[in-house]
C-alpha positions as MATLAB code, in Angstrom:
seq = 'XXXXXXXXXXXXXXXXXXXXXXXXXXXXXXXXXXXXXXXXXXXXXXXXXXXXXXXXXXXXXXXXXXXXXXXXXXXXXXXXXXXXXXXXXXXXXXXXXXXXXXXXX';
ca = [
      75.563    6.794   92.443;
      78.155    5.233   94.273;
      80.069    8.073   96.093;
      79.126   10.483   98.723;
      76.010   12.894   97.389;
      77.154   16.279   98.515;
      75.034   19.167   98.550;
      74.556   21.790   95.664;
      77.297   24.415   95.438;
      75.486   27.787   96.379;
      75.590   30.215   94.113;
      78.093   33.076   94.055;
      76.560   37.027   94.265;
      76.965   37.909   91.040;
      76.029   35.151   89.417;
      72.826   35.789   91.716;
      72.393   38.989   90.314;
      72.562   37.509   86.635;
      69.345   34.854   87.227;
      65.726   36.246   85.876;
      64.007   36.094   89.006;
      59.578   36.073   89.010;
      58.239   39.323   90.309;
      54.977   39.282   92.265;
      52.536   42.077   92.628;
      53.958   42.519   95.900;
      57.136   42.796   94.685;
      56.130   44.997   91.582;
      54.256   47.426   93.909;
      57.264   48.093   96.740;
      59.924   48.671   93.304;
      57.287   50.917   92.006;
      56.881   52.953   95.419;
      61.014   53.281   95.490;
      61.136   54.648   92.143;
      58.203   57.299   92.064;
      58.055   59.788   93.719;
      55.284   60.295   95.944;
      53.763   63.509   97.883;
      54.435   62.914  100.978;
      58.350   62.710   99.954;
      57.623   66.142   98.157;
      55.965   67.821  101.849;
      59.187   66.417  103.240;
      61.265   67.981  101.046;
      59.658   71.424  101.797;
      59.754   70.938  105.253;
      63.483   69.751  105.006;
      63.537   73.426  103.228;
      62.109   75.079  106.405;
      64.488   73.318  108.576;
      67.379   74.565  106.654;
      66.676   77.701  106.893;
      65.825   77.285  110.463;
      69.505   75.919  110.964;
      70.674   78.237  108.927;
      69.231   80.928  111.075;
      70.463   79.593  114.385;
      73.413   79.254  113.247;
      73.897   82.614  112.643;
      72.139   83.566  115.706;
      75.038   81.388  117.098;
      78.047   82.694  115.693;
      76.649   86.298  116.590;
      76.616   85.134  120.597;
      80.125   83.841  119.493;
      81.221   87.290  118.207;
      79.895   89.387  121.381;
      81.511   86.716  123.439;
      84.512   87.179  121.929;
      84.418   91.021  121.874;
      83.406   90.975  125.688;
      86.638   88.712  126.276;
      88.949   91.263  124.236;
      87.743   94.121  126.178;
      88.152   92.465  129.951;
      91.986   91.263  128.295;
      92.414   94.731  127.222;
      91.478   96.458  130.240;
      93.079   93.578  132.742;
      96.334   93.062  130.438;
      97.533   96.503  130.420;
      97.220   96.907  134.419;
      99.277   93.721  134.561;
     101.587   94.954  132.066;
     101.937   98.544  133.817;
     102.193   97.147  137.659;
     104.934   95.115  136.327;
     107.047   97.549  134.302;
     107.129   99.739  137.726;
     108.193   96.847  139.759;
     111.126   95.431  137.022;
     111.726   98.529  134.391;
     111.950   96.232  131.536;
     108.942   94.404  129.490;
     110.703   90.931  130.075;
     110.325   88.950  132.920;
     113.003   87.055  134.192;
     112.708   82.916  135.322;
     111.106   81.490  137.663;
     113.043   80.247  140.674;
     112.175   77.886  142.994;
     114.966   76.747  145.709;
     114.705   73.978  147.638;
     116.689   73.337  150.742;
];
């Protein structure tokens, strides 16, 4: 070999997925662990069932405080909104306010 020795291409990613690779026990053992099921993944689950319904329920408990905050806003609007509305009607006669002016000088 006269010329320059170069390294090895490296392979591409799929044609690294294509080569029949040994497995080890070690190996064989963590694929077997990610494709059964186990119980601890099963307690999860049901606990994963209680916390949904524990969202679930504060949610609810949330939008209810929503509601009654909403409610208690309509009612101080209500009761605020039509003195505004009446004080003003006495002062103008009309519904409809005129603009604003400001004048400098």
């Amino acid at each position: 070999a006269s010329g320059k020795e170069y390294a090895k291409r490296p392979m591409g990613f799929e044609a690294g997925l294509a080569v029949r690779r040994e497995q080890g026990s070690a190996e064989t053992q963590l694929i077997q662990e990610d494709t059964f099921a186990s119980a601890e993944r099963r307690q999860r689950r049901r606990l994963t069932q209680e916390e949904e319904d524990e969202r679930d329920r504060a949610h609810h408990r949330r939008t209810d405080e929503e509601q009654e905050r909403q409610r208690k806003l309509m009612q101080i609007y209500e009761k605020y909104g039509q003195q505004a509305s009446g004080g003003g009607s006495s002062q103008r006669g009309g519904d409809v306010e005129g603009p604003d002016v400001m004048r400098l000088g």
